PDB file of C-alpha atoms in Angstrom:
ATOM      1  CA  UNK R 633      11.188   0.752  21.151  1.00 65.00           C
ATOM      2  CA  UNK R 634      12.643  -1.200  18.207  1.00 67.00           C
ATOM      3  CA  UNK R 635      12.875   0.640  14.923  1.00 78.00           C
ATOM      4  CA  UNK R 636      11.775  -1.451  11.963  1.00 93.00           C
ATOM      5  CA  UNK R 637      14.355  -1.923   9.235  1.00 97.00           C
ATOM      6  CA  UNK R 638      12.812  -2.044   5.765  1.00 97.00           C
ATOM      7  CA  UNK R 639      14.531  -4.028   3.042  1.00 98.00           C
ATOM      8  CA  UNK R 640      13.694  -5.887  -0.143  1.00 97.00           C
ATOM      9  CA  UNK R 641      14.722  -9.057  -1.862  1.00 97.00           C
ATOM     10  CA  UNK R 642      14.198 -10.239  -5.408  1.00 96.00           C
ATOM     11  CA  UNK R 643      11.924 -13.267  -5.588  1.00 94.00           C
ATOM     12  CA  UNK R 644      12.621 -16.360  -7.648  1.00 92.00           C
ATOM     13  CA  UNK R 645      10.503 -14.878 -10.471  1.00 91.00           C
ATOM     14  CA  UNK R 646      12.078 -11.410 -10.321  1.00 91.00           C
ATOM     15  CA  UNK R 647       9.482  -9.509  -8.254  1.00 90.00           C
ATOM     16  CA  UNK R 648      10.769  -7.138  -5.575  1.00 94.00           C
ATOM     17  CA  UNK R 649       9.378  -8.252  -2.195  1.00 95.00           C
ATOM     18  CA  UNK R 650       9.074  -5.600   0.542  1.00 96.00           C
ATOM     19  CA  UNK R 651      10.150  -6.789   4.000  1.00 98.00           C
ATOM     20  CA  UNK R 652      10.556  -5.535   7.542  1.00 98.00           C
ATOM     21  CA  UNK R 653      12.878  -6.649  10.325  1.00 98.00           C
ATOM     22  CA  UNK R 654      12.296  -5.674  13.943  1.00 98.00           C
ATOM     23  CA  UNK R 655      15.160  -6.199  16.376  1.00 96.00           C
ATOM     24  CA  UNK R 656      16.518  -4.820  19.617  1.00 92.00           C
ATOM     25  CA  UNK R 657      19.935  -4.280  21.112  1.00 83.00           C
ATOM     26  CA  UNK R 658      20.203  -7.503  23.065  1.00 84.00           C
ATOM     27  CA  UNK R 659      20.983 -11.179  22.816  1.00 90.00           C
ATOM     28  CA  UNK R 660      18.556 -12.824  20.391  1.00 95.00           C
ATOM     29  CA  UNK R 661      16.599 -15.732  21.860  1.00 96.00           C
ATOM     30  CA  UNK R 662      14.943 -16.768  18.611  1.00 98.00           C
ATOM     31  CA  UNK R 663      13.503 -15.667  15.287  1.00 98.00           C
ATOM     32  CA  UNK R 664       9.823 -15.195  14.438  1.00 99.00           C
ATOM     33  CA  UNK R 665       8.643 -14.858  10.847  1.00 99.00           C
ATOM     34  CA  UNK R 666       5.137 -13.429  10.429  1.00 99.00           C
ATOM     35  CA  UNK R 667       2.930 -14.213   7.418  1.00 98.00           C
ATOM     36  CA  UNK R 668       0.008 -11.766   7.281  1.00 96.00           C
ATOM     37  CA  UNK R 669      -3.546 -12.315   6.080  1.00 93.00           C
ATOM     38  CA  UNK R 670      -5.392 -11.422   2.877  1.00 91.00           C
ATOM     39  CA  UNK R 671      -5.924  -7.696   2.412  1.00 89.00           C
ATOM     40  CA  UNK R 672      -3.368  -6.857   5.100  1.00 93.00           C
ATOM     41  CA  UNK R 673       0.249  -5.746   5.130  1.00 94.00           C
ATOM     42  CA  UNK R 674       3.093  -6.607   7.467  1.00 97.00           C
ATOM     43  CA  UNK R 675       2.957  -3.176   9.119  1.00 95.00           C
ATOM     44  CA  UNK R 676      -0.269  -4.191  10.873  1.00 96.00           C
ATOM     45  CA  UNK R 677       1.842  -6.515  13.016  1.00 97.00           C
ATOM     46  CA  UNK R 678       4.207  -3.827  14.337  1.00 97.00           C
ATOM     47  CA  UNK R 679       2.821  -3.902  17.880  1.00 96.00           C
ATOM     48  CA  UNK R 680       3.111  -7.699  18.056  1.00 97.00           C
ATOM     49  CA  UNK R 681       6.630  -7.525  16.623  1.00 98.00           C
ATOM     50  CA  UNK R 682       7.650  -4.900  19.177  1.00 96.00           C
ATOM     51  CA  UNK R 683       6.333  -7.087  21.993  1.00 96.00           C
ATOM     52  CA  UNK R 684       8.268 -10.069  20.649  1.00 97.00           C
ATOM     53  CA  UNK R 685      11.434  -7.952  20.423  1.00 96.00           C
ATOM     54  CA  UNK R 686      10.974  -7.016  24.095  1.00 95.00           C
ATOM     55  CA  UNK R 687      11.025 -10.782  24.727  1.00 95.00           C
ATOM     56  CA  UNK R 688      14.414 -11.022  22.964  1.00 96.00           C
ATOM     57  CA  UNK R 689      13.145 -12.235  19.585  1.00 97.00           C
ATOM     58  CA  UNK R 690      14.013 -10.780  16.213  1.00 98.00           C
ATOM     59  CA  UNK R 691      10.999 -10.567  13.883  1.00 98.00           C
ATOM     60  CA  UNK R 692      10.813 -10.691  10.095  1.00 99.00           C
ATOM     61  CA  UNK R 693       7.872 -10.293   7.772  1.00 99.00           C
ATOM     62  CA  UNK R 694       7.110  -9.422   4.192  1.00 98.00           C
ATOM     63  CA  UNK R 695       4.234  -7.869   2.311  1.00 95.00           C
ATOM     64  CA  UNK R 696       2.797 -10.709   0.248  1.00 94.00           C
ATOM     65  CA  UNK R 697       2.343 -10.241  -3.480  1.00 93.00           C
ATOM     66  CA  UNK R 698      -0.453  -7.783  -4.193  1.00 89.00           C
ATOM     67  CA  UNK R 699      -0.269  -6.444  -0.625  1.00 91.00           C
ATOM     68  CA  UNK R 700       1.321  -3.443   1.056  1.00 88.00           C
ATOM     69  CA  UNK R 701       4.536  -2.189  -0.504  1.00 88.00           C
ATOM     70  CA  UNK R 702       4.894  -5.321  -2.651  1.00 90.00           C
ATOM     71  CA  UNK R 703       1.701  -4.467  -4.568  1.00 87.00           C
ATOM     72  CA  UNK R 704       2.349  -3.142  -8.039  1.00 71.00           C
ATOM     73  CA  UNK R 705       1.799   0.581  -8.553  1.00 66.00           C
ATOM     74  CA  UNK R 706      -0.957  -0.341 -11.025  1.00 58.00           C
ATOM     75  CA  UNK R 707      -3.159  -1.055  -8.010  1.00 64.00           C
ATOM     76  CA  UNK R 708      -3.480  -4.826  -8.309  1.00 70.00           C
ATOM     77  CA  UNK R 709      -4.101  -5.123  -4.576  1.00 74.00           C
ATOM     78  CA  UNK R 710      -4.905  -8.614  -3.369  1.00 74.00           C
ATOM     79  CA  UNK R 711      -3.817 -10.286  -6.616  1.00 76.00           C
ATOM     80  CA  UNK R 712      -0.892 -12.684  -6.344  1.00 77.00           C
ATOM     81  CA  UNK R 713      -0.128 -12.630 -10.056  1.00 77.00           C
ATOM     82  CA  UNK R 714       1.673 -15.387 -11.972  1.00 78.00           C
ATOM     83  CA  UNK R 715       2.473 -18.384  -9.816  1.00 79.00           C
ATOM     84  CA  UNK R 716      -0.247 -17.384  -7.377  1.00 88.00           C
ATOM     85  CA  UNK R 717      -0.305 -18.919  -3.934  1.00 90.00           C
ATOM     86  CA  UNK R 718       2.709 -21.152  -4.620  1.00 93.00           C
ATOM     87  CA  UNK R 719       4.818 -18.077  -5.294  1.00 94.00           C
ATOM     88  CA  UNK R 720       3.654 -16.505  -1.997  1.00 94.00           C
ATOM     89  CA  UNK R 721       4.986 -19.601  -0.214  1.00 96.00           C
ATOM     90  CA  UNK R 722       8.251 -19.420  -2.191  1.00 96.00           C
ATOM     91  CA  UNK R 723       8.662 -15.809  -1.047  1.00 96.00           C
ATOM     92  CA  UNK R 724       8.219 -16.918   2.567  1.00 97.00           C
ATOM     93  CA  UNK R 725      10.887 -19.570   2.053  1.00 97.00           C
ATOM     94  CA  UNK R 726      13.246 -16.946   0.599  1.00 98.00           C
ATOM     95  CA  UNK R 727      12.693 -14.677   3.606  1.00 98.00           C
ATOM     96  CA  UNK R 728      13.376 -17.597   5.927  1.00 98.00           C
ATOM     97  CA  UNK R 729      16.729 -18.162   4.200  1.00 98.00           C
ATOM     98  CA  UNK R 730      17.662 -14.493   4.685  1.00 98.00           C
ATOM     99  CA  UNK R 731      16.668 -14.520   8.360  1.00 98.00           C
ATOM    100  CA  UNK R 732      18.317 -17.864   9.081  1.00 97.00           C
ATOM    101  CA  UNK R 733      21.562 -16.675   7.476  1.00 98.00           C
ATOM    102  CA  UNK R 734      21.557 -13.709   9.866  1.00 97.00           C
ATOM    103  CA  UNK R 735      20.702 -15.898  12.890  1.00 97.00           C
ATOM    104  CA  UNK R 736      21.943 -19.395  11.991  1.00 95.00           C
ATOM    105  CA  UNK R 737      21.686 -21.179  15.335  1.00 95.00           C
ATOM    106  CA  UNK R 738      18.576 -19.576  16.771  1.00 98.00           C
ATOM    107  CA  UNK R 739      15.189 -21.312  17.050  1.00 98.00           C
ATOM    108  CA  UNK R 740      12.918 -20.336  14.160  1.00 98.00           C
ATOM    109  CA  UNK R 741       9.172 -19.879  14.596  1.00 98.00           C
ATOM    110  CA  UNK R 742       6.725 -19.272  11.753  1.00 98.00           C
ATOM    111  CA  UNK R 743       3.541 -17.398  12.663  1.00 98.00           C
ATOM    112  CA  UNK R 744       0.746 -17.242  10.092  1.00 97.00           C
ATOM    113  CA  UNK R 745      -2.588 -15.449  10.298  1.00 96.00           C
ATOM    114  CA  UNK R 746      -5.581 -16.182   8.040  1.00 93.00           C
ATOM    115  CA  UNK R 747      -4.201 -16.424   4.482  1.00 93.00           C
ATOM    116  CA  UNK R 748      -0.744 -16.444   6.060  1.00 95.00           C
ATOM    117  CA  UNK R 749      -1.764 -19.472   8.129  1.00 95.00           C
ATOM    118  CA  UNK R 750      -2.617 -21.409   4.977  1.00 93.00           C
ATOM    119  CA  UNK R 751       0.673 -20.350   3.387  1.00 94.00           C
ATOM    120  CA  UNK R 752       2.462 -21.418   6.588  1.00 96.00           C
ATOM    121  CA  UNK R 753       0.768 -24.825   6.429  1.00 94.00           C
ATOM    122  CA  UNK R 754       1.974 -25.294   2.853  1.00 94.00           C
ATOM    123  CA  UNK R 755       5.423 -24.095   3.925  1.00 96.00           C
ATOM    124  CA  UNK R 756       5.696 -26.796   6.595  1.00 94.00           C
ATOM    125  CA  UNK R 757       4.398 -29.519   4.286  1.00 93.00           C
ATOM    126  CA  UNK R 758       7.432 -28.942   2.085  1.00 89.00           C
ATOM    127  CA  UNK R 759       9.983 -27.539   4.559  1.00 93.00           C
ATOM    128  CA  UNK R 760       9.126 -28.730   8.073  1.00 91.00           C
ATOM    129  CA  UNK R 761      12.812 -29.425   8.727  1.00 92.00           C
ATOM    130  CA  UNK R 762      13.608 -25.717   8.385  1.00 93.00           C
ATOM    131  CA  UNK R 763      11.575 -24.391  11.329  1.00 95.00           C
ATOM    132  CA  UNK R 764      11.371 -25.174  15.029  1.00 97.00           C
ATOM    133  CA  UNK R 765       7.867 -23.953  15.791  1.00 96.00           C
ATOM    134  CA  UNK R 766       4.600 -22.964  14.153  1.00 96.00           C
ATOM    135  CA  UNK R 767       1.779 -20.715  15.369  1.00 95.00           C
ATOM    136  CA  UNK R 768      -1.435 -20.425  13.345  1.00 95.00           C
ATOM    137  CA  UNK R 769      -4.283 -17.995  13.905  1.00 94.00           C
ATOM    138  CA  UNK R 770      -7.437 -17.366  11.942  1.00 91.00           C
ATOM    139  CA  UNK R 771      -7.250 -20.693  10.109  1.00 84.00           C
ATOM    140  CA  UNK R 772     -10.439 -22.215   8.804  1.00 72.00           C
ATOM    141  CA  UNK R 773     -11.663 -25.449  10.282  1.00 60.00           C
ATOM    142  CA  UNK R 774     -12.854 -28.473   8.370  1.00 56.00           C
ATOM    143  CA  UNK R 775     -15.595 -28.969  10.953  1.00 58.00           C
ATOM    144  CA  UNK R 776     -17.167 -25.673   9.886  1.00 56.00           C
ATOM    145  CA  UNK R 777     -16.891 -26.586   6.230  1.00 53.00           C
ATOM    146  CA  UNK R 778     -18.428 -29.986   6.922  1.00 56.00           C
ATOM    147  CA  UNK R 779     -21.415 -28.323   8.636  1.00 59.00           C
ATOM    148  CA  UNK R 780     -21.959 -26.070   5.624  1.00 58.00           C
ATOM    149  CA  UNK R 781     -21.768 -29.057   3.275  1.00 58.00           C
ATOM    150  CA  UNK R 782     -24.254 -30.988   5.418  1.00 62.00           C
ATOM    151  CA  UNK R 783     -26.759 -28.133   5.415  1.00 60.00           C
ATOM    152  CA  UNK R 784     -26.433 -27.687   1.643  1.00 61.00           C
ATOM    153  CA  UNK R 785     -26.878 -31.415   1.074  1.00 60.00           C
ATOM    154  CA  UNK R 786     -29.954 -31.612   3.349  1.00 52.00           C
TER     155      UNK R 786
END
C-alpha cells in the first residue's frame, strides 16, 4: 500500500499550502492531480489515490485554503481568504508545476470534485495546454439552474 508523502509549498501570496503525494515503487504511467470539494480535505481521497497508484499513477493533491491542514489555526474553515477562488486556482497551478517537474513527460490528468470541479474548469480555461485529461464529478448543471429559474419566474 502506498504511503502518502506530505509536503508544503508557499503560494504566490505567501500562504503555506499543505499537500500530499501518493506513489508506488513502479514505472509511472501518468500523473493525477485531485482537487477536493468544499468542506473536505485531500485525505478523504486516500482510497481513490491508492487505487490509482495500483494502476501505476502518481497522485498529488492539496488542501485548499481554509480546508484541512491549510486552514489557519484560527479556525477559518471553509474561508478562502484574500484572493478567494482565484487564489485556490493559482494554488492548483503551483501544485501542477511541482508535479510536472517531478514527472515531466508523463500524461497529466486533473480530477476535480464539487468545488474542485469548478476550480478545475477555471484552471483549464486559462491553462488547457498544461494538462492531458480532465475528470469532473459533482459539478452543477445549468439545466438544473434553468429549471429553478423557470419555477421562480412562473
